[in-house]
Each structure stands twice: as structure tokens, then as C-alpha cells.
mmCIF file of C-alpha atoms and ligand atoms in Angstrom:
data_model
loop_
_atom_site.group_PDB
_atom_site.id
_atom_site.type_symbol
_atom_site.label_atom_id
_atom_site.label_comp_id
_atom_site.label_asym_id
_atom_site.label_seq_id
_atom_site.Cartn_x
_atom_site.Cartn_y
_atom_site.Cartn_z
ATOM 1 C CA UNK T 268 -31.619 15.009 -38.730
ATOM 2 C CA UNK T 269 -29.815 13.564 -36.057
ATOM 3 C CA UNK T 270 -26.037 12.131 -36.496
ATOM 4 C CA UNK T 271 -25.160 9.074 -36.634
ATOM 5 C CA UNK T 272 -23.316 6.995 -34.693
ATOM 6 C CA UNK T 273 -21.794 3.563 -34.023
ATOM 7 C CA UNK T 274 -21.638 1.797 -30.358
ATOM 8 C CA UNK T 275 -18.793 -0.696 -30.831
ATOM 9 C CA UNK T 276 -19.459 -2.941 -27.988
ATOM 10 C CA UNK T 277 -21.972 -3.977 -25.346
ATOM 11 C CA UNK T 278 -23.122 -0.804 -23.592
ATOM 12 C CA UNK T 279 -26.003 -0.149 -20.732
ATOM 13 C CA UNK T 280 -29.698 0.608 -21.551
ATOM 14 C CA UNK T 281 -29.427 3.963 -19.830
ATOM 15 C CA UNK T 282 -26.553 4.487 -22.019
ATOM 16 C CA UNK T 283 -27.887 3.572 -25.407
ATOM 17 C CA UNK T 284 -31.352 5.355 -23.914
ATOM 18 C CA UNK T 285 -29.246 8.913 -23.721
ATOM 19 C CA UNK T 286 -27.062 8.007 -27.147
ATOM 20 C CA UNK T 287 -30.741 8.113 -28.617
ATOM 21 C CA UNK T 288 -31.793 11.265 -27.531
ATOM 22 C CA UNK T 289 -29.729 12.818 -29.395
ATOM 23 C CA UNK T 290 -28.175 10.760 -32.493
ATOM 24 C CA UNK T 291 -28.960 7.761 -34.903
ATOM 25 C CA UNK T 292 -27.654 5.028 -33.104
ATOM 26 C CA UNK T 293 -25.931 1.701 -34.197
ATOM 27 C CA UNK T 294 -25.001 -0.505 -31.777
ATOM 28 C CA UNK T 295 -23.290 -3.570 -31.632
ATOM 29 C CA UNK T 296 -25.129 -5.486 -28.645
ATOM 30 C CA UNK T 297 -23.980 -8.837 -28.953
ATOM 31 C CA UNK T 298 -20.649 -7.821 -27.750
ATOM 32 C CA UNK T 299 -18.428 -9.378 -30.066
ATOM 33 C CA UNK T 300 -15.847 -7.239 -31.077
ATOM 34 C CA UNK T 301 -15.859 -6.089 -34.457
ATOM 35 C CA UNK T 302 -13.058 -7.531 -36.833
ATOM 36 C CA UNK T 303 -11.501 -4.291 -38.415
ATOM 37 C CA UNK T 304 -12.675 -4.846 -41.402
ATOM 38 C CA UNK T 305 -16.393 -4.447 -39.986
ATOM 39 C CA UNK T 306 -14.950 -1.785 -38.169
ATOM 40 C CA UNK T 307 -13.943 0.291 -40.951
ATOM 41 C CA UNK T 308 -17.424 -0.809 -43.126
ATOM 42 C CA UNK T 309 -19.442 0.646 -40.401
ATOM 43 C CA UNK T 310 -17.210 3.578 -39.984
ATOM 44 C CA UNK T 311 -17.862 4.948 -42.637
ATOM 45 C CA UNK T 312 -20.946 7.108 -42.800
ATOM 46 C CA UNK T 313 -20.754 7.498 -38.833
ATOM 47 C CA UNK T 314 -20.387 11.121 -37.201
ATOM 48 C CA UNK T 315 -19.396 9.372 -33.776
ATOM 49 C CA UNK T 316 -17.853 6.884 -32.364
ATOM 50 C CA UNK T 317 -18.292 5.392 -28.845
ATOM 51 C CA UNK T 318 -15.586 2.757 -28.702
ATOM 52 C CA UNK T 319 -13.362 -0.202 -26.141
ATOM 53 C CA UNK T 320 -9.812 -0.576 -25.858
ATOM 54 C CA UNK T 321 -10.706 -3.870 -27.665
ATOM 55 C CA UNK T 322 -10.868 -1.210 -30.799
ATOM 56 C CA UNK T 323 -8.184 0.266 -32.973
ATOM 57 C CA UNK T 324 -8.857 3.425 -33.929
ATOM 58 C CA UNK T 325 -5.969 3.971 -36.634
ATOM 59 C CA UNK T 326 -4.798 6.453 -39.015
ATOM 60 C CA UNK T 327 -5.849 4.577 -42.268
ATOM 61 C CA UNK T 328 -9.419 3.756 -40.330
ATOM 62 C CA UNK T 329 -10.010 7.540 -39.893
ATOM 63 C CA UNK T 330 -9.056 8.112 -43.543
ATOM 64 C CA UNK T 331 -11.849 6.445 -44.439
ATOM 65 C CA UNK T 332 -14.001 7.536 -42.091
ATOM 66 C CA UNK T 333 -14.480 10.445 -43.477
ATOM 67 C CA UNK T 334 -17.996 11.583 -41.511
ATOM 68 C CA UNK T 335 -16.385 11.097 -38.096
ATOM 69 C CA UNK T 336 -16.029 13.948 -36.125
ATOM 70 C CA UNK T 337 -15.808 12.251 -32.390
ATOM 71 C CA UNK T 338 -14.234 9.220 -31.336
ATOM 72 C CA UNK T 339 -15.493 8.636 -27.487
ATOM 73 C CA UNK T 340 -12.975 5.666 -25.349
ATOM 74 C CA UNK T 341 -15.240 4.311 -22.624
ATOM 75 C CA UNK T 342 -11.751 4.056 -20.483
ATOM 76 C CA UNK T 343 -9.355 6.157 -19.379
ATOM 77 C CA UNK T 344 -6.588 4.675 -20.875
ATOM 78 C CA UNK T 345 -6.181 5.404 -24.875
ATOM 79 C CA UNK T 346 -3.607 3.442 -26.427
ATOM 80 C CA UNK T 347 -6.068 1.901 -29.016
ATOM 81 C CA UNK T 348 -6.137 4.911 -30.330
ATOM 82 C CA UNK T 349 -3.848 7.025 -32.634
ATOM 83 C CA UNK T 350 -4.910 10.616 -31.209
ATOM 84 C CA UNK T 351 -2.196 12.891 -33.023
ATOM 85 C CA UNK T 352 -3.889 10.858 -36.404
ATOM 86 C CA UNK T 353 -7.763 11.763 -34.608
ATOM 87 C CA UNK T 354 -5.821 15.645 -34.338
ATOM 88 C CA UNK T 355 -4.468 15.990 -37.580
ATOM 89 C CA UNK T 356 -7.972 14.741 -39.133
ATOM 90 C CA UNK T 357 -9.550 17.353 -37.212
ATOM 91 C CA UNK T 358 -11.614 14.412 -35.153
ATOM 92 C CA UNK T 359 -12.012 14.690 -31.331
ATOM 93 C CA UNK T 360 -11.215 11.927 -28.950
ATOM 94 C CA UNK T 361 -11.915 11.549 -25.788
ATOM 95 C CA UNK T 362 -11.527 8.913 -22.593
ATOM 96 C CA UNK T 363 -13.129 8.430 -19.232
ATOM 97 C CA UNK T 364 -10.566 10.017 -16.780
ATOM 98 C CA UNK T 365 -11.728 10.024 -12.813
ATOM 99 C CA UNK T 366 -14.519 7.829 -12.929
ATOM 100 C CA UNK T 367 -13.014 4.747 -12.295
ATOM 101 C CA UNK T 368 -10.141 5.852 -9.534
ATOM 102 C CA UNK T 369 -11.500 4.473 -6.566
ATOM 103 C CA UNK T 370 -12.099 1.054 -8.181
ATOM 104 C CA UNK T 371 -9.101 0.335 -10.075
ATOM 105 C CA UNK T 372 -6.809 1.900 -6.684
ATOM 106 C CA UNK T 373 -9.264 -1.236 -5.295
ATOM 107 C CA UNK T 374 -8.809 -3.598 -7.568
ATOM 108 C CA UNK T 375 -4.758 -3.172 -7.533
ATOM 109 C CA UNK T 376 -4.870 -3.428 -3.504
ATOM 110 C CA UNK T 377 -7.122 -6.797 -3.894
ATOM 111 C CA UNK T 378 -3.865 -7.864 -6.095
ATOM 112 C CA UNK T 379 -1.687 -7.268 -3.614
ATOM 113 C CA UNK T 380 -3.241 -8.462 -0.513
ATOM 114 C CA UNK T 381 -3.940 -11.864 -2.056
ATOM 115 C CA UNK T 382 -0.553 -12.165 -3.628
ATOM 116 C CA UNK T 383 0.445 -11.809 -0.088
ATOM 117 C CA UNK T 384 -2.042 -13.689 1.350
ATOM 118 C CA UNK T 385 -1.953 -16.922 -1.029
ATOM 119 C CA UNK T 386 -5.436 -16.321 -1.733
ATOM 120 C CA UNK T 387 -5.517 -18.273 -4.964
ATOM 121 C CA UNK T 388 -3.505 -20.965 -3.692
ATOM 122 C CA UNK T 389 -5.496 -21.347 -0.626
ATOM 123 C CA UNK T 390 -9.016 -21.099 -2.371
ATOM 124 C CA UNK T 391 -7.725 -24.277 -4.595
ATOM 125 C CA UNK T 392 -6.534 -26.160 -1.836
ATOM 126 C CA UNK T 393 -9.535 -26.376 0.241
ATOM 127 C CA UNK T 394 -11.626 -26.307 -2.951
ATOM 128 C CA UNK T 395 -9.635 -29.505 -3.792
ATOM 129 C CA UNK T 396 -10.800 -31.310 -0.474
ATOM 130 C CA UNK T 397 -6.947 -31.281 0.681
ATOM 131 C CA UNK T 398 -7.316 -29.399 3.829
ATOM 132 C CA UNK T 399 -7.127 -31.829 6.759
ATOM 133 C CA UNK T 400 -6.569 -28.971 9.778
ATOM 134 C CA UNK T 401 -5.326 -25.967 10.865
ATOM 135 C CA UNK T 402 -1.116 -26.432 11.223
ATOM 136 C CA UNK T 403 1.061 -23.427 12.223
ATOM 137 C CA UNK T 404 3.178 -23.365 9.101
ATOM 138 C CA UNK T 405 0.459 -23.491 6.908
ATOM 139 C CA UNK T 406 0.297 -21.335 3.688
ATOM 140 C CA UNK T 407 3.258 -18.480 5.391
ATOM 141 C CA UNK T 408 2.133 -15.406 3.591
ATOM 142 C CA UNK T 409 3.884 -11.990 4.353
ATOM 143 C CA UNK T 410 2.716 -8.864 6.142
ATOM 144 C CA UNK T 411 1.100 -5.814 4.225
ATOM 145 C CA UNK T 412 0.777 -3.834 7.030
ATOM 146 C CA UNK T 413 3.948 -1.688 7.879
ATOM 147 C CA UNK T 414 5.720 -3.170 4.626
ATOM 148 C CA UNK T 415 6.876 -0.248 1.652
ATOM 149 C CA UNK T 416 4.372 0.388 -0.253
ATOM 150 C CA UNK T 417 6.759 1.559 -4.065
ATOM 151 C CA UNK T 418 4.108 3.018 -6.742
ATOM 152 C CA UNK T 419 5.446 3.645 -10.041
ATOM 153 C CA UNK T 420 2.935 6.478 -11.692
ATOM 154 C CA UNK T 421 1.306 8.474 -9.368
ATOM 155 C CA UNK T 422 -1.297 10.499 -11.464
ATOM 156 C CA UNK T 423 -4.885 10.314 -10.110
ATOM 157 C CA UNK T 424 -5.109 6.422 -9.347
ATOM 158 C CA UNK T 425 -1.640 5.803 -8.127
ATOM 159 C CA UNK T 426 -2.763 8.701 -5.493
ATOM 160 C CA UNK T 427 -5.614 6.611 -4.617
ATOM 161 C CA UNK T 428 -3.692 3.588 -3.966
ATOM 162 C CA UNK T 429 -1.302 5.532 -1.784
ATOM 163 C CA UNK T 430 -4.054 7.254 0.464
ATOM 164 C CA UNK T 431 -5.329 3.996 0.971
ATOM 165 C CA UNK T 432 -1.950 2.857 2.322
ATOM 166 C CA UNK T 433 -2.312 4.715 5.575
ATOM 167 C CA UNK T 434 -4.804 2.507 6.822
ATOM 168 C CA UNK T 435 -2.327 -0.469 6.364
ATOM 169 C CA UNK T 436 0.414 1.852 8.189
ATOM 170 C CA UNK T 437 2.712 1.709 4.920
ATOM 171 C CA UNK T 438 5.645 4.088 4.059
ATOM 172 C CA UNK T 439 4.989 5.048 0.785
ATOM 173 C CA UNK T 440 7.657 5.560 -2.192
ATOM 174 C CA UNK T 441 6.982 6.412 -5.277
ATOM 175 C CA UNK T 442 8.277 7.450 -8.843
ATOM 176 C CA UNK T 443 7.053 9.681 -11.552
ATOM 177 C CA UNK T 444 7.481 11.602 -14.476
ATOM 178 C CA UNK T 445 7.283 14.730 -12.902
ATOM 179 C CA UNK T 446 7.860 14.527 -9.061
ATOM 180 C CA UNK T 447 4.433 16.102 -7.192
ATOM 181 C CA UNK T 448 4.018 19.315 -5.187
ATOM 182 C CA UNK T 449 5.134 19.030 -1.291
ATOM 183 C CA UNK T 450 1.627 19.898 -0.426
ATOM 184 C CA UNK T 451 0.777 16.534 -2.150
ATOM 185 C CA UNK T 452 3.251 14.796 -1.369
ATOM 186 C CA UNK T 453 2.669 15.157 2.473
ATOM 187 C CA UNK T 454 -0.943 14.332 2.233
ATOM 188 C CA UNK T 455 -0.336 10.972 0.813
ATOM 189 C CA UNK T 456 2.782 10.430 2.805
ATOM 190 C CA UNK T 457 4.431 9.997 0.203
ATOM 191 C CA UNK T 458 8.563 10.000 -0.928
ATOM 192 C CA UNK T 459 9.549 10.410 -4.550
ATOM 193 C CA UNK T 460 12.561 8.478 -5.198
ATOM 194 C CA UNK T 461 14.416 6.986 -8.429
ATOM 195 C CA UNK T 462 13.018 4.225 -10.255
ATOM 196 C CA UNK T 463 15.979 2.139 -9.143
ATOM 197 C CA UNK T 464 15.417 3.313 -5.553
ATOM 198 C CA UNK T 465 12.153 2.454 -5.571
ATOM 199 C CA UNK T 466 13.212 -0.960 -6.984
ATOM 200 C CA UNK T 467 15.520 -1.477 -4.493
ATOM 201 C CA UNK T 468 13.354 -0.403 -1.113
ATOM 202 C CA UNK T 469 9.855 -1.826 -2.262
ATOM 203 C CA UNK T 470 8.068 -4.809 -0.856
ATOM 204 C CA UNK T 471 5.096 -4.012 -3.087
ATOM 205 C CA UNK T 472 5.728 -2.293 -6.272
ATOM 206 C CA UNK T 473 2.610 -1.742 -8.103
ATOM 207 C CA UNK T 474 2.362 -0.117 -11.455
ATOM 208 C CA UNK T 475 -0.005 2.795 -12.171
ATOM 209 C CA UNK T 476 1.676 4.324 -15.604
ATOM 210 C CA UNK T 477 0.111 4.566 -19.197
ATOM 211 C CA UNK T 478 1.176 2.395 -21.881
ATOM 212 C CA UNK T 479 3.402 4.086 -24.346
ATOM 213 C CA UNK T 480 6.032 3.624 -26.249
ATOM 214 C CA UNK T 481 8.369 5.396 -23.791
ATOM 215 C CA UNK T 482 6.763 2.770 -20.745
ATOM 216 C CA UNK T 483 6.730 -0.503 -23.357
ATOM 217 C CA UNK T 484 8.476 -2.979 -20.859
ATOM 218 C CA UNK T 485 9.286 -0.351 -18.527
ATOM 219 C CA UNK T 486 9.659 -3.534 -16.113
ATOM 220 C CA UNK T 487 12.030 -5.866 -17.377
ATOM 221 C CA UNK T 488 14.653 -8.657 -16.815
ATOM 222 C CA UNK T 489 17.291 -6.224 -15.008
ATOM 223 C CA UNK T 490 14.215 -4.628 -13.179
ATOM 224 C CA UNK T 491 13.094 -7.658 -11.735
ATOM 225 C CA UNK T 492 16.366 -8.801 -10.057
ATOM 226 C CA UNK T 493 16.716 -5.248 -8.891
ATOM 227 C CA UNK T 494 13.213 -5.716 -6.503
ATOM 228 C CA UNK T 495 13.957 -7.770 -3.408
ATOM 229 C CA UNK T 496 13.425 -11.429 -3.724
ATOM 230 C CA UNK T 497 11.151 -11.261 -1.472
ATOM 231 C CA UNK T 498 9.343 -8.560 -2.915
ATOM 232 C CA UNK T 499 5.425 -8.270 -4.942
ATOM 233 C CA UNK T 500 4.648 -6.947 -8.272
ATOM 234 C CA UNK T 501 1.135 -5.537 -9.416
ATOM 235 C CA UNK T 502 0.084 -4.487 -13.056
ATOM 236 C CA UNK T 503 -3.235 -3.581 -13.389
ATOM 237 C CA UNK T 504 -2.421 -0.525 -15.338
ATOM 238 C CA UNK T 505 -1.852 -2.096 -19.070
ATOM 239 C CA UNK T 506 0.029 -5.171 -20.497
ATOM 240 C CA UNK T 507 3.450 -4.521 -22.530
ATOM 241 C CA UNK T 508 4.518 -1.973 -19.421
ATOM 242 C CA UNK T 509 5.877 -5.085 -18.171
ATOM 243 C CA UNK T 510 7.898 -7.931 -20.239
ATOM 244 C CA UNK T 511 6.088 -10.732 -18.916
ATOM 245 C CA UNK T 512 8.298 -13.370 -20.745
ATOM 246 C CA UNK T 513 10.696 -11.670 -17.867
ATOM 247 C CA UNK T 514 8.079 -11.827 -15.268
ATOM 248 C CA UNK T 515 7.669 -15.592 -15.753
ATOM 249 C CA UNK T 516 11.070 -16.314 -15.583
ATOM 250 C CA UNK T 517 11.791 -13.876 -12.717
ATOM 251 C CA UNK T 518 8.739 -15.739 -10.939
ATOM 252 C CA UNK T 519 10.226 -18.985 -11.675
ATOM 253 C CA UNK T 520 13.446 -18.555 -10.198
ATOM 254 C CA UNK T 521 12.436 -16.694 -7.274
ATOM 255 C CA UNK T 522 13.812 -13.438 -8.530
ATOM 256 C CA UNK T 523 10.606 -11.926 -6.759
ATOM 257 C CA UNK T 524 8.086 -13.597 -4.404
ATOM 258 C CA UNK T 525 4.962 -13.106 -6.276
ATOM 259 C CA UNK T 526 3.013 -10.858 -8.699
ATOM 260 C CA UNK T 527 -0.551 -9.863 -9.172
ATOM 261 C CA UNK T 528 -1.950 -9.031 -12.754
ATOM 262 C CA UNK T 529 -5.011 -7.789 -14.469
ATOM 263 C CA UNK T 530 -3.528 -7.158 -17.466
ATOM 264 C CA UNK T 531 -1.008 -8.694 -19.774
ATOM 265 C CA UNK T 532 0.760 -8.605 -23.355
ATOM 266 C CA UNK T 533 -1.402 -9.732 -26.067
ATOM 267 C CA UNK T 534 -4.729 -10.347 -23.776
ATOM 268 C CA UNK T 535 -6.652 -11.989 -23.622
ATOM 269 C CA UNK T 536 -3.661 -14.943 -25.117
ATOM 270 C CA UNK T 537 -1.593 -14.454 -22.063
ATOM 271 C CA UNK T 538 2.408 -15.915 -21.654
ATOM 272 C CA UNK T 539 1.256 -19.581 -20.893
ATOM 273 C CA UNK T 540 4.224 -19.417 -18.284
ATOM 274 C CA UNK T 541 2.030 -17.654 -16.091
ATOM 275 C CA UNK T 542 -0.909 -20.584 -15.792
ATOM 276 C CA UNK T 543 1.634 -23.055 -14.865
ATOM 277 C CA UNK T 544 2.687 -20.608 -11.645
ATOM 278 C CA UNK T 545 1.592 -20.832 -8.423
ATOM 279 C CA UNK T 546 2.896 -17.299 -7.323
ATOM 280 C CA UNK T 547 0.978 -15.240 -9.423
ATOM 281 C CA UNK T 548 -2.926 -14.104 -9.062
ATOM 282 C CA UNK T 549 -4.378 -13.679 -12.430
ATOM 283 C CA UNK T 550 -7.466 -11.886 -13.390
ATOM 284 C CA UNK T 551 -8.780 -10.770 -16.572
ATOM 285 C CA UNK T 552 -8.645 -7.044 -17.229
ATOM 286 C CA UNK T 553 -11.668 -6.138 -14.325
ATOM 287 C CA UNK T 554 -9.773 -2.899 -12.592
ATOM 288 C CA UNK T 555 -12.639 -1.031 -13.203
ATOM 289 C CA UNK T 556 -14.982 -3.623 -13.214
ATOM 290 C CA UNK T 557 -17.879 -2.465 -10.824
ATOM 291 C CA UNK T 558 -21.222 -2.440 -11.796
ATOM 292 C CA UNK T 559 -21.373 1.636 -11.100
ATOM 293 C CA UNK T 560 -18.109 2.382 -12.532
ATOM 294 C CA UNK T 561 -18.757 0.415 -15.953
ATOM 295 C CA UNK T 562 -21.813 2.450 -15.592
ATOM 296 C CA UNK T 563 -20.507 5.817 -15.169
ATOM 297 C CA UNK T 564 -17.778 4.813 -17.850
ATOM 298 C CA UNK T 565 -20.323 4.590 -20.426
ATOM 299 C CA UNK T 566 -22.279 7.322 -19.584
ATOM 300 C CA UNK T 567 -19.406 9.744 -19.582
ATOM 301 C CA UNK T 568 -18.076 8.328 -22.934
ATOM 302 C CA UNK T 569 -21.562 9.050 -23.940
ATOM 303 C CA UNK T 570 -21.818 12.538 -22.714
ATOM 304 C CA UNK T 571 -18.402 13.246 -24.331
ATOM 305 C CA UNK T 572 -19.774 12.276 -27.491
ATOM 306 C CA UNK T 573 -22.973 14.075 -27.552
ATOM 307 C CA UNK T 574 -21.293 17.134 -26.677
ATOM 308 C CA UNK T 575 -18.654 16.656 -29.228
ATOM 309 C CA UNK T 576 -21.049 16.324 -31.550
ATOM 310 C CA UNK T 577 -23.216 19.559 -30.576
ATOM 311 C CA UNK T 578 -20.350 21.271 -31.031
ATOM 312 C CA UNK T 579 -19.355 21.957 -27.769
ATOM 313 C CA UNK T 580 -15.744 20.745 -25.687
ATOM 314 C CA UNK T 581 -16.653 17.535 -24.773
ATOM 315 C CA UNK T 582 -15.346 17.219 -21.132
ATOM 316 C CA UNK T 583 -12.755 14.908 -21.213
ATOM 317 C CA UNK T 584 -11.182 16.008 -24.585
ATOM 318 C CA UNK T 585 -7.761 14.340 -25.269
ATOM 319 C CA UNK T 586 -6.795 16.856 -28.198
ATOM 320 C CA UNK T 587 -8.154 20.420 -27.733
ATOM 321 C CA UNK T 588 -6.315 21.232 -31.174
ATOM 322 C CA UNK T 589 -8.493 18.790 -33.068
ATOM 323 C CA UNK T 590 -11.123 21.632 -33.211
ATOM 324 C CA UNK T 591 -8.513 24.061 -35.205
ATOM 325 C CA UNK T 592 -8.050 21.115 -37.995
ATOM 326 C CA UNK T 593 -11.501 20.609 -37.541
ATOM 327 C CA UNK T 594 -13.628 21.243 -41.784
ATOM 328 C CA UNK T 595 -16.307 19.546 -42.426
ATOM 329 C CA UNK T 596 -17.263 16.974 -43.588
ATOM 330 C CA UNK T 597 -13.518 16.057 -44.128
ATOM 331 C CA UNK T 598 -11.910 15.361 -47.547
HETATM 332 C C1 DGY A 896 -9.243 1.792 -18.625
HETATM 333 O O1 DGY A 896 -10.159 2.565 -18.347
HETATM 334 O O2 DGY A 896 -8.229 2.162 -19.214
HETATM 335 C C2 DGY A 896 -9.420 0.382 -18.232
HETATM 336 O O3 DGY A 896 -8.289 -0.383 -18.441
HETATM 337 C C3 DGY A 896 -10.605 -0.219 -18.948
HETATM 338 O O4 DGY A 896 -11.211 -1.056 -18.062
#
């Protein structure tokens, strides 16, 4: 018999197609989220999971889901779900790590060039029939090129975002948890500094960390008057890294120039201080938001869980000592 499973939201037909192979599937295709209630209902005779960050997988959801033996994040970033609560209920979890670099490093320079550019501001202008000719003060944006490039988090997409600074001839700073081998280091270009420092030097200072308890607001009031005035903030790593009641004040005085942001506190109810700004660019959670790499997210949350459930490592395992507490089926 094959195991069940449960597809949370909206997948791919190629996806659901190689779910099927291999397990019962139920899938939730109209792609509204499920309330956790319906959640937990559907939960609970499931042996996998394949689940969005629009999902919380909690401790008292995995007690009574007490079939589940993988719980399969199509992203990379997991703070939806409780994994030491997935570990000590022997259930695997796993995320989508390396798959979506190249477009989220993309999506983050996008934010920063139009924030610099007054893309958003322009686009409504001349979409609002106001533009009567070309005028040599018009819309003053400031230079990427040969500007600092500061990137707080440099794991595997902050890395991305710096190599692609060489083509706009950037110096590149950047802070981290643990500071990177020289070798690294001097093929990105790259300088580790303090997060103050960094601060302090940037003209663009774009966020790459996870969210966490330890990075909740990591950018706050006394951050923001630290960056120049003139300076540009990006988050399209997760909201609550930054305080954005901060950020729209900050923005409002002209603490900093201008910010770019794909993701926010509470989404999709953003701060309404943002949508009466001009100097921000706003867009709705799409970093990794290319056809192939919501493709190949899927897909390698589905792999994950298939091998999870043939009892092999899935690839991308988030808690390797899940498979010591693993009994089954759990009690
Ligand atoms: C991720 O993978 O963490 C993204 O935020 C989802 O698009």
C-alpha cells in the first residue's frame, strides 16, 4: 500500500505526477491555504507532508499527527516550522536549499537597482500621463556602479549577490556569523567587517540572514540612523529581520534614502506606512519566483519526501537525529 500524503498548497503537474508514483496523494489544488484547524484534520492519518511557509508546522500539530514521518518545506527557509519538535517526534523535515540561489541573489539586485533608479516612481509618473519631456534634473537617482555593496548573511545566496557585484565594479563588505575562508573571501572580493562597520560604510545594505529569534529585528531604529542617509536597504530574506514600524519612520524622515522589500512582518498585512511612501519598492514575497525555480522547488521538496518516506536520507534533511527518535508509528 502506498503512504499517504497531503500537498498543502498549489503544486505543478509534474510534481503531483512524481508524488503519485510513489504515495496516496491529497492535494489541496485550489491554493487556499488551509486554516489550522483543516490543517491538523487532514494531518492526521498522513505519512508525509509537502508543505509552504504559509504553513505552521507546530509541536501540538505533530502531536496529533501521529502517522507523519516527513514534513517536506518547498523553500529554503524553515521558520514555519518547529524542527527540534519534528526531531524530538522522530519526524524528518526538510527544505529546498540551492535551488533557488541564482534567482533570489536576482531578485534582491532588481530591489536595489530600482530603489536606485526610481523605477516605481518613474513607471507611475509616465503611467499617469504626467511626463511632458526629458529635463536634466529629472527623477536624480544614485549610482550602483562603484558604490559599497554591505551584505549582511553571506551563506549561499548572499555569495551570489556578491559575485554578481563585480560586474557593477562594487567593493564588497559584508558580515556574518562566522567570518568565511580567505580562499572565499578573495573570490567574491569580499571584506568581513562588524555589523556596525558595515552600517556605517554601506550604500546598499541588503539582507541575506534567516529569520530567528536571535535575527528578529536584527535591523532596527538605532540601525537605521547608523546607515548613511543617503544609503539603500533590501530585505528579501524574511519579514521580522527588520522592524519595519522603524523602517517607515526611518524612511520618513530621511534617516535612509530608500529601501527595497519582498518581504515584511505579518505578510501579506504589511505596515500601511509603507503604501503611503514613495521611497520604497514593494513586492510581494516573489525572490524565488521563476517559473523554473518554483519548479525545481517543488520537485526537490518532492524528492525529499519520497525518499524520506522509503526510508532513505532525504537530501536536504534539516535534522539528521530525527531518524534516532524515529518508532513507528509514533505514540
Ligand atoms: C524560501 O525559499 O524561503 C522563499 O522565501 C520562498 O519563496
Amino acid at each position: 500500500m502506498k503512504p499517504k500524503i497531503l500537498v498543502t498548497r498549489e503544486v505543478f503537474d509534474e510534481t503531483l505526477a512524481y508524488l503519485a508514483q510513489a504515495c496516496e496523494v491529497e492535494s489541496n489544488q485550489n491554493d487556499a491555504a488551509l486554516t489550522p484547524e483543516a490543517l491538523r484534520q487532514r494531518l492526521r492519518d498522513k505519512r508525509g507532508v509537502m508543505c509552504c511557509l504559509t504553513d505552521r508546522i507546530d509541536a501540538a500539530l505533530l502531536a496529533e499527527a501521529q502517522q507523519l514521518k516527513v514534513v517536506a518545506n518547498i523553500a529554503v527557509g524553515y521558520n514555519n516550522i518547529d524542527v527540534a519538535a519534528c526531531t524530538a517526534r522522530g519526524v524528518m523535515a526538510t527544505n529546498t536549499p540551492g535551488v533557488l540561489d541564482d534567482s533570489t541573489a536576482d531578485l534582491a539586485w532588481a530591489l536595489m537597482l530600482a530603489a536606485a533608479r526610481r523605477l516605481t516612481e518613474v513607471e507611475s509618473y509616465i503611467r499617469g500621463g504626467e511626463w511632458t519631456g526629458w529635463r536634466l534634473k529629472q527623477w536624480l537617482g544614485v549610482d550602483v556602479h562603484h558604490a559599497t555593496l554591505g551584505i549582511v548573511g553571506m551563506g549561499r545566496i548572499g555569495q551570489v549577490i556578491a559575485r554578481r557585484a563585480a560586474g557593477f565594479d562594487m567593493r564588497v563588505v559584508y558580515h556574518n556569523r562566522n567570518r568565511l575562508a580567505p580562499d572565499i573571501e578573495q573570490r567574491l572580493n569580499a571584506a568581513y567587517v562588524t555589523k556596525d562597520e558595515l552600517l556605517r560604510q554601506s550604500d546598499f545594505v541588503v539582507l541575506q540572514v534567516p529569520y530567528s529569534p536571535e535575527t528578529h529585528h536584527l535591523i532596527g531604529a538605532a540601525d537605521l540612523k547608523r546607515m548613511k542617509p543617503t544609503a539603500i536597504l533590501v530585505n528579501s530574506t524574511r519579514g521580522g529581520v527588520v522592524d519595519d514600524a522603524a523602517l517607515v519612520d526611518a524612511l520618513k524622515a530621511g534617516t535612509i534614502r530608500a529601501a527595497g522589500l519582498d518581504v515584511f512582518e505579518n505578510e501579506p498585512r504589511l505596515h500601511p506606512g509603507f503604501l503611503g511612501l514613495r521611497n520604497v519598492v514593494l513586492a510581494p514575497h516573489v525572490g524565488s519566483s521563476t517559473e523554473a525555480t518554483r519548479r525545481a522547488m517543488a520537485m526537490t521538496a518532492a524528492k525529499n519526501l519520497v525518499a524520506a518516506l522509503a526510508g532513505a536520507t532525504p537530501p536536504n534533511l534539516l535534522n539528521p537525529e530525527s531518524r534516532a527518535t524515529s518508532h513507528e508509528p509514533r505514540t
